[in-house]
């Protein structure tokens, strides 16, 4: 028997869910064609509001890297959610959606002079560095910039390590803060990223504790910091469930309280995946079928070079849904993308029913690191976007 207490303690999990059903998908596909990426404005609003209400006092800057699509940026702009960009291209996508560069955060720790100049001259003022060589670029081309020092932190439960390339070792941090100050730069705080698809919010406690140590060491060295930016990492459900966004944010809030609760800091987060991943569903259709060595092969109209590029770059394992799957006989099969590349295989280990040519499939959690890293290889178009309420 489950007691009330156990029910309360059991973590609340969420599974991947499409933002539309098959009958809506048929209507949209007949109007706009396939493949089609469908973004739900209400789901995006729900994610942002949940983050705000479960982490009061935290400022969220949407990481445009995860999906710089116009419809997503414009909806976030309407909601009042600012953006984090890494290049002039992302900045221009955000400007196009209504954002003002003065409100953006630039988080690329090691940028070209052109990237820095374009973004600074457009009006971005808050930037990130992680090494002393970067400081010369700022003093020369962006002297009024405010800086955050990016620290290298990685966590046990993150699927993607974002500290293997960037971030200063915490042991070098105070020296780098002093170097920035001595160069005449306005150094304001610290940033880090525990890694993307970070499954346990408890991992933030370790990283925040290390950041707090740097914060205190900096104060002892005469540098008063004001901003702590704890990056992204909020996970999304793919083939495996993850904590609900509420539960995740509440746990994160406890970690923030324990590590920075006693200082008057401006707290920033940069969620990409956690904001947009589950707001987009891909509609793809079966364009051909064959049996090879006894196994059914289905060729679909999107693949690794398109919205499924997250399989390659993001290690994502997308669940593929067929209509009425629970009531149809399923068997092992191969689902392959539309290009001539033999490695363009989307899945080999999901059982699906006997699919018809022209049949639609739905793929939830397609918002982050999907179309953002797609290419037009083989002369094929990247899936277009349509938005629904
Ligand atoms: C990729 C990235 C993000 C977004 O990370 P998610 O795990 O998608 O939330 C935020 N900040 C920086 C600096 C990044 O590189």
PDB file of N, CA and C in Angstrom, residues 118 190 364 377:
ATOM      1  N   UNK A 118      30.482  43.326 -33.507  1.00  0.00           N
ATOM      2  CA  UNK A 118      29.112  43.423 -34.021  1.00  0.00           C
ATOM      3  C   UNK A 118      28.110  43.496 -32.866  1.00  0.00           C
ATOM      4  N   UNK A 190      29.845  35.808 -11.908  1.00  0.00           N
ATOM      5  CA  UNK A 190      30.308  34.483 -12.315  1.00  0.00           C
ATOM      6  C   UNK A 190      29.216  33.780 -13.097  1.00  0.00           C
ATOM      7  N   UNK A 364       7.617  13.945 -30.531  1.00  0.00           N
ATOM      8  CA  UNK A 364       7.593  15.025 -29.541  1.00  0.00           C
ATOM      9  C   UNK A 364       9.010  15.452 -29.144  1.00  0.00           C
ATOM     10  N   UNK A 377      21.640  19.412 -46.686  1.00  0.00           N
ATOM     11  CA  UNK A 377      22.366  18.372 -47.412  1.00  0.00           C
ATOM     12  C   UNK A 377      21.463  17.625 -48.405  1.00  0.00           C
TER      13      UNK A 377
END
